[in-house]
Amino acid sequence: MRTIEWKDNKVIFINQTKLPTKLEYITCANYECIAKAIEVLAIRGAPLIGVATAFGLALAAVKSKAKTKKQILSDLKKAAARLRNTRPTAVNLFWAVERILKKANPQPDVKSTVKAVVLEAQAMAEEDVQINKKIGEYGASLIKDSSTILTHCNAGALACVDYGTALGVIRAAWEQGKKIKVIADETRPLLQGARLTTWELKQLGIPVTLITDNMAAYVMSKGLVDCVIVGADRIASNGDVANKIGTYSVAVLAKQHKIPFYVAAPISTIDFEIKSGAEIPIEQRNPSEVTKTGNTKIAPDGINVFNFAFDVTPNELVSSIISERGIAKPPYKVSLGRWMQK
Amino acid sequence: MRTIEWKDNKVIFINQTKLPTKLEYITCANYECIAKAIEVLAIRGAPLIGVATAFGLALAAVKSKAKTKKQILSDLKKAAARLRNTRPTAVNLFWAVERILKKANPQPDVKSTVKAVVLEAQAMAEEDVQINKKIGEYGASLIKDSSTILTHCNAGALACVDYGTALGVIRAAWEQGKKIKVIADETRPLLQGARLTTWELKQLGIPVTLITDNMAAYVMSKGLVDCVIVGADRIASNGDVANKIGTYSVAVLAKQHKIPFYVAAPISTIDFEIKSGAEIPIEQRNPSEVTKTGNTKIAPDGINVFNFAFDVTPNELVSSIISERGIAKPPYKVSLGRWMQK
């Protein structure tokens, strides 16, 4: 089964908070259920958040009791407002809302609107898989045989409908017969690397070694890393990359050790409307994610905490950006500009 | 009470594995008990490991049933071998063994040996506190008023008999009335920053904010860090610094953001017998420290793990080294050379 699926007017998806100990599925019959799943990170990963948002709007359409076109558009906009409010950083969420509303707007009546919205959401899910396979194909050309690739957080099938972006590139290289190995940062606080990336790679049979985030510099200094590849939550038009907290740290360390740093993401992750990463809102999450691991309290009561969920890697630290359209090199203003959608 | 004390021919110390939820003391009556406490990190921090080792040998002397000088030296050497085998990186351990054996060797008989060893161990504990206060005094001159200091792991009173090395500098600056703030890296896998540093600073009333290790780069890029100060487990004669895993990472990030990176440690942490950090043995610990946090399993069963407990920061990333003799600047071969003990 894919990470997320539309079935009988419901949405079924993996509960990512339970992995790796339990493979559990959640079924949602309304958009509020999807919104909550995004907020608690049962659904996470920029491309998956995009498709889940589209499915959330499709549920809103299916459940709507609207009698008129105006009413169903109003219901969709209400659902869109709720979904937009879940998480601020991944631009795919906002992209998905726009794309669905654009499809709904010109429909002549309620019935055709429901049908169009559901079909569009399903199409977006299908496209996601094809896009990731394309990213994998292009990106694999950058991966040398017998190399070791460091990755941060999870940009795998679990961050998408299927196949993955950064892990899609690794997977494509592996499918081409390249004898590669992966080093996975655990990615505190929510440990998506330890819990999800290792789980996915183990299922695929790709050799993986888990490290704490603070070990990346040392393994690089020991010559154990040939390249870094990560996903993205939002890419500015100048190539600045917002991704899971710690990505910027890895990029600085890669530069220090002269290791290429690649970003793999669909075009829907590029925000052509912003000039630089300075305009990307960085989500701050609950301090308890830092002060607890599982049910274990790891810090004194009432301690002050920063919990930035993302950081921004400036474009000068990014060797290439891989999308379904190919491989972009600096200057990104030019190379990403060519990918801009009409 | 201090972190470790000698009382009625027993050694009492804080069980650092239980903090911050529980302040629990362990009492050891023999050296094996001390050795185990060092292995499980109930006792940790290079200066504390040194003093604990001396106390371990003092327990071996007190408990010895030797009738001759030769026998008690043999008992001490057996205890020394066991203690030497606990952890390889902190040089203070080996320094403490040498210092105690040097005191024992010239003694005329069993009784005088026991007395000399116990007194020397107690003297070392006293010295540690005085040394740390000296380090604090010198180091505080580097700390600007109203500045924010990032620290990694715990180099506080808990890593020593009392007062602390890196946290001793922070404490001294605070006692001088400087309005400083601290950002503490949580320091995976064993979370000494989250558990111990925040706990100590909270007790002292010094403002502290906890971050995950992978957040350091981002908070530096936001201009939130004015300097970095850490302790050390072993410093080579060229100024290369072995310290808790992740220290090297912080040093690279400090360089990228043009932030001074200071190391505070007693002379007993300097290994004048090695030319560079390449000669420092780096301990690898149990993978379960990485795959579990508390009792929570965070990675799939059987996953491959690196668990390097330390890393080496090359001297070119170190702005100053602070000891009880003053502040050393590059080139360290010269400046540390002046501190060499006879």
mmCIF file of C-alpha atoms in Angstrom, chain A residues 81-334:
data_model
loop_
_atom_site.group_PDB
_atom_site.id
_atom_site.type_symbol
_atom_site.label_atom_id
_atom_site.label_comp_id
_atom_site.label_asym_id
_atom_site.label_seq_id
_atom_site.Cartn_x
_atom_site.Cartn_y
_atom_site.Cartn_z
ATOM 1 C CA ALA A 81 -8.585 27.915 5.742
ATOM 2 C CA ARG A 82 -8.412 25.153 8.340
ATOM 3 C CA LEU A 83 -5.852 23.146 6.378
ATOM 4 C CA ARG A 84 -3.745 26.234 5.597
ATOM 5 C CA ASN A 85 -3.541 26.835 9.320
ATOM 6 C CA THR A 86 -1.948 23.483 10.194
ATOM 7 C CA ARG A 87 1.707 24.098 9.356
ATOM 8 C CA PRO A 88 3.338 27.210 7.902
ATOM 9 C CA THR A 89 6.571 26.081 6.251
ATOM 10 C CA ALA A 90 5.914 23.410 3.585
ATOM 11 C CA VAL A 91 4.724 25.352 0.558
ATOM 12 C CA ASN A 92 3.185 22.228 -1.035
ATOM 13 C CA LEU A 93 0.277 22.672 1.351
ATOM 14 C CA PHE A 94 -0.576 26.116 -0.071
ATOM 15 C CA TRP A 95 0.150 24.927 -3.587
ATOM 16 C CA ALA A 96 -2.327 22.058 -3.168
ATOM 17 C CA VAL A 97 -5.053 24.370 -1.864
ATOM 18 C CA GLU A 98 -4.592 26.720 -4.829
ATOM 19 C CA ARG A 99 -4.633 23.904 -7.336
ATOM 20 C CA ILE A 100 -7.835 22.361 -5.970
ATOM 21 C CA LEU A 101 -9.679 25.689 -5.670
ATOM 22 C CA LYS A 102 -8.614 26.593 -9.216
ATOM 23 C CA LYS A 103 -10.218 23.355 -10.408
ATOM 24 C CA ALA A 104 -13.383 23.902 -8.339
ATOM 25 C CA ASN A 105 -14.008 27.529 -9.297
ATOM 26 C CA PRO A 106 -15.090 27.147 -12.948
ATOM 27 C CA GLN A 107 -17.382 24.114 -12.357
ATOM 28 C CA PRO A 108 -21.046 24.706 -13.277
ATOM 29 C CA ASP A 109 -22.741 23.007 -10.284
ATOM 30 C CA VAL A 110 -22.302 21.142 -7.003
ATOM 31 C CA LYS A 111 -22.066 17.659 -8.489
ATOM 32 C CA SER A 112 -19.455 18.590 -11.081
ATOM 33 C CA THR A 113 -17.466 20.456 -8.406
ATOM 34 C CA VAL A 114 -17.349 17.409 -6.126
ATOM 35 C CA LYS A 115 -16.303 15.191 -9.022
ATOM 36 C CA ALA A 116 -13.653 17.622 -10.280
ATOM 37 C CA VAL A 117 -12.127 18.110 -6.836
ATOM 38 C CA VAL A 118 -11.925 14.382 -6.099
ATOM 39 C CA LEU A 119 -10.437 13.623 -9.524
ATOM 40 C CA GLU A 120 -7.892 16.423 -9.185
ATOM 41 C CA ALA A 121 -6.782 15.199 -5.764
ATOM 42 C CA GLN A 122 -6.428 11.672 -7.116
ATOM 43 C CA ALA A 123 -4.474 12.991 -10.092
ATOM 44 C CA MET A 124 -2.121 14.861 -7.751
ATOM 45 C CA ALA A 125 -1.448 11.643 -5.840
ATOM 46 C CA GLU A 126 -0.669 9.798 -9.076
ATOM 47 C CA GLU A 127 1.543 12.618 -10.321
ATOM 48 C CA ASP A 128 3.499 12.604 -7.070
ATOM 49 C CA VAL A 129 4.676 9.039 -7.690
ATOM 50 C CA GLN A 130 5.614 9.757 -11.303
ATOM 51 C CA ILE A 131 7.408 12.975 -10.313
ATOM 52 C CA ASN A 132 9.433 11.151 -7.675
ATOM 53 C CA LYS A 133 10.487 8.476 -10.157
ATOM 54 C CA LYS A 134 11.634 11.237 -12.515
ATOM 55 C CA ILE A 135 13.557 12.932 -9.657
ATOM 56 C CA GLY A 136 15.128 9.556 -8.894
ATOM 57 C CA GLU A 137 16.154 9.068 -12.496
ATOM 58 C CA TYR A 138 17.808 12.478 -12.810
ATOM 59 C CA GLY A 139 19.335 12.390 -9.340
ATOM 60 C CA ALA A 140 20.820 8.899 -9.677
ATOM 61 C CA SER A 141 23.259 10.295 -12.268
ATOM 62 C CA LEU A 142 24.884 12.273 -9.421
ATOM 63 C CA ILE A 143 25.397 9.192 -7.230
ATOM 64 C CA LYS A 144 28.692 7.393 -7.805
ATOM 65 C CA ASP A 145 28.983 3.631 -7.525
ATOM 66 C CA SER A 146 30.148 2.383 -4.108
ATOM 67 C CA SER A 147 29.548 5.762 -2.522
ATOM 68 C CA THR A 148 28.130 6.550 0.889
ATOM 69 C CA ILE A 149 25.329 9.099 1.066
ATOM 70 C CA LEU A 150 24.359 10.998 4.194
ATOM 71 C CA THR A 151 20.726 12.052 4.552
ATOM 72 C CA HIS A 152 18.858 14.081 7.158
ATOM 73 C CA CYS A 153 15.264 13.584 8.306
ATOM 74 C CA ASN A 154 13.034 11.520 6.002
ATOM 75 C CA ALA A 155 12.477 12.414 2.367
ATOM 76 C CA GLY A 156 11.376 8.913 1.430
ATOM 77 C CA ALA A 157 8.180 7.173 0.359
ATOM 78 C CA LEU A 158 6.785 8.128 3.762
ATOM 79 C CA ALA A 159 7.231 11.828 2.982
ATOM 80 C CA CYS A 160 5.356 11.363 -0.297
ATOM 81 C CA VAL A 161 2.629 9.192 -1.795
ATOM 82 C CA ASP A 162 5.351 6.704 -2.754
ATOM 83 C CA TYR A 163 9.016 6.300 -3.804
ATOM 84 C CA GLY A 164 10.412 9.417 -2.157
ATOM 85 C CA THR A 165 12.459 12.429 -3.224
ATOM 86 C CA ALA A 166 15.939 12.281 -1.607
ATOM 87 C CA LEU A 167 15.459 8.586 -0.818
ATOM 88 C CA GLY A 168 13.944 8.226 -4.315
ATOM 89 C CA VAL A 169 17.319 9.268 -5.737
ATOM 90 C CA ILE A 170 19.082 6.760 -3.479
ATOM 91 C CA ARG A 171 16.534 4.099 -4.435
ATOM 92 C CA ALA A 172 16.968 4.767 -8.166
ATOM 93 C CA ALA A 173 20.769 4.523 -7.850
ATOM 94 C CA TRP A 174 20.336 1.249 -5.949
ATOM 95 C CA GLU A 175 17.924 -0.090 -8.609
ATOM 96 C CA GLN A 176 20.592 0.729 -11.227
ATOM 97 C CA GLY A 177 22.883 -1.678 -9.395
ATOM 98 C CA LYS A 178 25.091 0.902 -7.696
ATOM 99 C CA LYS A 179 26.508 -0.521 -4.472
ATOM 100 C CA ILE A 180 25.711 2.399 -2.241
ATOM 101 C CA LYS A 181 25.403 2.840 1.506
ATOM 102 C CA VAL A 182 23.456 5.378 3.505
ATOM 103 C CA ILE A 183 24.203 7.186 6.763
ATOM 104 C CA ALA A 184 20.991 8.469 8.361
ATOM 105 C CA ASP A 185 20.947 11.365 10.854
ATOM 106 C CA GLU A 186 18.462 10.511 13.601
ATOM 107 C CA THR A 187 16.963 14.018 13.285
ATOM 108 C CA ARG A 188 15.916 15.258 16.701
ATOM 109 C CA PRO A 189 13.509 16.134 18.098
ATOM 110 C CA LEU A 190 10.993 13.848 16.398
ATOM 111 C CA LEU A 191 13.572 11.375 15.101
ATOM 112 C CA GLN A 192 12.242 10.963 11.569
ATOM 113 C CA GLY A 193 15.676 9.699 10.491
ATOM 114 C CA ALA A 194 15.925 7.068 13.234
ATOM 115 C CA ARG A 195 12.282 6.021 13.023
ATOM 116 C CA LEU A 196 11.357 6.391 9.348
ATOM 117 C CA THR A 197 14.424 6.570 7.083
ATOM 118 C CA THR A 198 16.095 3.500 8.611
ATOM 119 C CA TRP A 199 12.745 1.637 8.469
ATOM 120 C CA GLU A 200 12.266 2.419 4.764
ATOM 121 C CA LEU A 201 15.832 1.590 3.773
ATOM 122 C CA LYS A 202 15.721 -1.663 5.737
ATOM 123 C CA GLN A 203 12.577 -2.675 3.824
ATOM 124 C CA LEU A 204 14.351 -1.872 0.543
ATOM 125 C CA GLY A 205 17.472 -3.792 1.565
ATOM 126 C CA ILE A 206 19.716 -0.726 1.184
ATOM 127 C CA PRO A 207 22.528 -0.729 3.801
ATOM 128 C CA VAL A 208 22.021 2.022 6.356
ATOM 129 C CA THR A 209 23.894 3.207 9.448
ATOM 130 C CA LEU A 210 22.146 5.374 12.013
ATOM 131 C CA ILE A 211 23.975 8.257 13.718
ATOM 132 C CA THR A 212 23.034 11.025 16.135
ATOM 133 C CA ASP A 213 22.837 14.416 14.409
ATOM 134 C CA ASN A 214 25.942 15.658 16.209
ATOM 135 C CA MET A 215 28.027 12.801 14.727
ATOM 136 C CA ALA A 216 27.758 13.970 11.089
ATOM 137 C CA ALA A 217 30.819 16.241 11.286
ATOM 138 C CA TYR A 218 32.993 13.490 12.741
ATOM 139 C CA VAL A 219 31.994 10.847 10.166
ATOM 140 C CA MET A 220 32.650 13.411 7.415
ATOM 141 C CA SER A 221 36.085 14.158 8.857
ATOM 142 C CA LYS A 222 36.809 10.420 8.771
ATOM 143 C CA GLY A 223 36.104 10.354 5.014
ATOM 144 C CA LEU A 224 32.998 8.221 5.470
ATOM 145 C CA VAL A 225 30.616 10.461 3.475
ATOM 146 C CA ASP A 226 30.770 11.003 -0.319
ATOM 147 C CA CYS A 227 27.716 13.196 -0.738
ATOM 148 C CA VAL A 228 24.699 14.548 1.137
ATOM 149 C CA ILE A 229 21.160 14.440 -0.212
ATOM 150 C CA VAL A 230 18.102 15.883 1.492
ATOM 151 C CA GLY A 231 14.541 16.873 0.637
ATOM 152 C CA ALA A 232 12.977 20.310 1.081
ATOM 153 C CA ASP A 233 9.889 21.939 2.574
ATOM 154 C CA ARG A 234 10.164 25.132 0.577
ATOM 155 C CA ILE A 235 12.721 26.433 -1.917
ATOM 156 C CA ALA A 236 12.902 30.167 -2.601
ATOM 157 C CA SER A 237 13.373 31.396 -6.187
ATOM 158 C CA ASN A 238 17.041 32.132 -5.431
ATOM 159 C CA GLY A 239 17.673 28.508 -4.341
ATOM 160 C CA ASP A 240 17.617 29.035 -0.554
ATOM 161 C CA VAL A 241 16.228 25.817 0.933
ATOM 162 C CA ALA A 242 13.987 25.457 3.999
ATOM 163 C CA ASN A 243 14.091 21.916 5.314
ATOM 164 C CA LYS A 244 13.986 20.057 8.639
ATOM 165 C CA ILE A 245 15.989 21.669 11.438
ATOM 166 C CA GLY A 246 19.618 20.553 11.183
ATOM 167 C CA THR A 247 19.757 20.608 7.388
ATOM 168 C CA TYR A 248 21.618 23.929 7.384
ATOM 169 C CA SER A 249 24.078 22.458 9.882
ATOM 170 C CA VAL A 250 24.756 19.491 7.571
ATOM 171 C CA ALA A 251 25.218 21.878 4.629
ATOM 172 C CA VAL A 252 27.868 23.917 6.498
ATOM 173 C CA LEU A 253 29.646 20.699 7.509
ATOM 174 C CA ALA A 254 29.518 19.393 3.919
ATOM 175 C CA LYS A 255 31.138 22.627 2.698
ATOM 176 C CA GLN A 256 33.879 22.358 5.343
ATOM 177 C CA HIS A 257 34.643 18.794 4.156
ATOM 178 C CA LYS A 258 34.234 19.576 0.415
ATOM 179 C CA ILE A 259 31.343 17.131 0.079
ATOM 180 C CA PRO A 260 28.572 17.851 -2.483
ATOM 181 C CA PHE A 261 25.223 18.815 -0.949
ATOM 182 C CA TYR A 262 22.168 17.937 -3.068
ATOM 183 C CA VAL A 263 18.513 18.823 -2.591
ATOM 184 C CA ALA A 264 15.779 16.708 -4.215
ATOM 185 C CA ALA A 265 12.221 18.065 -4.406
ATOM 186 C CA PRO A 266 9.298 18.407 -6.796
ATOM 187 C CA ILE A 267 8.624 21.730 -8.554
ATOM 188 C CA SER A 268 5.618 22.127 -6.236
ATOM 189 C CA THR A 269 8.118 22.740 -3.387
ATOM 190 C CA ILE A 270 9.583 25.788 -5.152
ATOM 191 C CA ASP A 271 7.993 29.057 -4.070
ATOM 192 C CA PHE A 272 8.591 31.309 -7.058
ATOM 193 C CA GLU A 273 6.823 34.153 -5.296
ATOM 194 C CA ILE A 274 9.538 34.709 -2.724
ATOM 195 C CA LYS A 275 12.976 36.094 -3.476
ATOM 196 C CA SER A 276 14.946 34.436 -0.694
ATOM 197 C CA GLY A 277 14.787 32.111 2.297
ATOM 198 C CA ALA A 278 14.418 35.120 4.600
ATOM 199 C CA GLU A 279 10.744 35.232 3.555
ATOM 200 C CA ILE A 280 10.018 31.622 4.575
ATOM 201 C CA PRO A 281 8.050 31.332 7.839
ATOM 202 C CA ILE A 282 9.779 28.929 10.233
ATOM 203 C CA GLU A 283 7.403 26.914 12.402
ATOM 204 C CA GLN A 284 8.126 26.749 16.140
ATOM 205 C CA ARG A 285 6.629 23.682 17.774
ATOM 206 C CA ASN A 286 5.800 22.604 21.319
ATOM 207 C CA PRO A 287 8.810 22.652 23.748
ATOM 208 C CA SER A 288 7.749 19.213 25.022
ATOM 209 C CA GLU A 289 9.064 17.698 21.754
ATOM 210 C CA VAL A 290 12.537 18.711 22.985
ATOM 211 C CA THR A 291 12.136 18.114 26.733
ATOM 212 C CA LYS A 292 10.714 14.611 26.299
ATOM 213 C CA THR A 293 11.635 11.623 24.183
ATOM 214 C CA GLY A 294 8.741 9.193 24.069
ATOM 215 C CA ASN A 295 7.495 9.256 27.651
ATOM 216 C CA THR A 296 10.913 9.952 29.149
ATOM 217 C CA LYS A 297 11.469 13.413 30.602
ATOM 218 C CA ILE A 298 14.992 14.512 29.677
ATOM 219 C CA ALA A 299 15.161 18.060 31.057
ATOM 220 C CA PRO A 300 14.235 19.822 34.295
ATOM 221 C CA ASP A 301 10.673 21.137 34.632
ATOM 222 C CA GLY A 302 9.980 24.588 33.256
ATOM 223 C CA ILE A 303 13.219 24.894 31.319
ATOM 224 C CA ASN A 304 13.263 27.394 28.445
ATOM 225 C CA VAL A 305 13.449 25.764 24.991
ATOM 226 C CA PHE A 306 13.843 26.711 21.342
ATOM 227 C CA ASN A 307 12.009 24.338 19.044
ATOM 228 C CA PHE A 308 12.435 25.619 15.511
ATOM 229 C CA ALA A 309 11.117 22.870 13.231
ATOM 230 C CA PHE A 310 13.018 24.041 10.140
ATOM 231 C CA ASP A 311 16.041 26.036 9.097
ATOM 232 C CA VAL A 312 17.147 27.731 5.900
ATOM 233 C CA THR A 313 20.203 26.655 3.922
ATOM 234 C CA PRO A 314 21.516 29.541 1.795
ATOM 235 C CA ASN A 315 21.875 28.777 -1.911
ATOM 236 C CA GLU A 316 25.679 29.076 -1.881
ATOM 237 C CA LEU A 317 25.844 25.836 0.137
ATOM 238 C CA VAL A 318 23.653 23.886 -2.320
ATOM 239 C CA SER A 319 25.567 22.008 -5.061
ATOM 240 C CA SER A 320 22.480 21.054 -7.123
ATOM 241 C CA ILE A 321 18.694 20.975 -6.876
ATOM 242 C CA ILE A 322 17.040 17.961 -8.479
ATOM 243 C CA SER A 323 13.395 18.099 -9.621
ATOM 244 C CA GLU A 324 11.247 16.222 -12.114
ATOM 245 C CA ARG A 325 12.536 18.616 -14.759
ATOM 246 C CA GLY A 326 16.215 17.847 -14.285
ATOM 247 C CA ILE A 327 19.220 19.067 -12.324
ATOM 248 C CA ALA A 328 19.565 22.773 -11.532
ATOM 249 C CA LYS A 329 22.971 24.330 -10.807
ATOM 250 C CA PRO A 330 23.838 27.790 -9.488
ATOM 251 C CA PRO A 331 22.938 30.512 -10.193
ATOM 252 C CA TYR A 332 19.518 29.207 -9.140
ATOM 253 C CA LYS A 333 17.665 32.378 -10.008
ATOM 254 C CA VAL A 334 18.345 31.441 -13.616
#
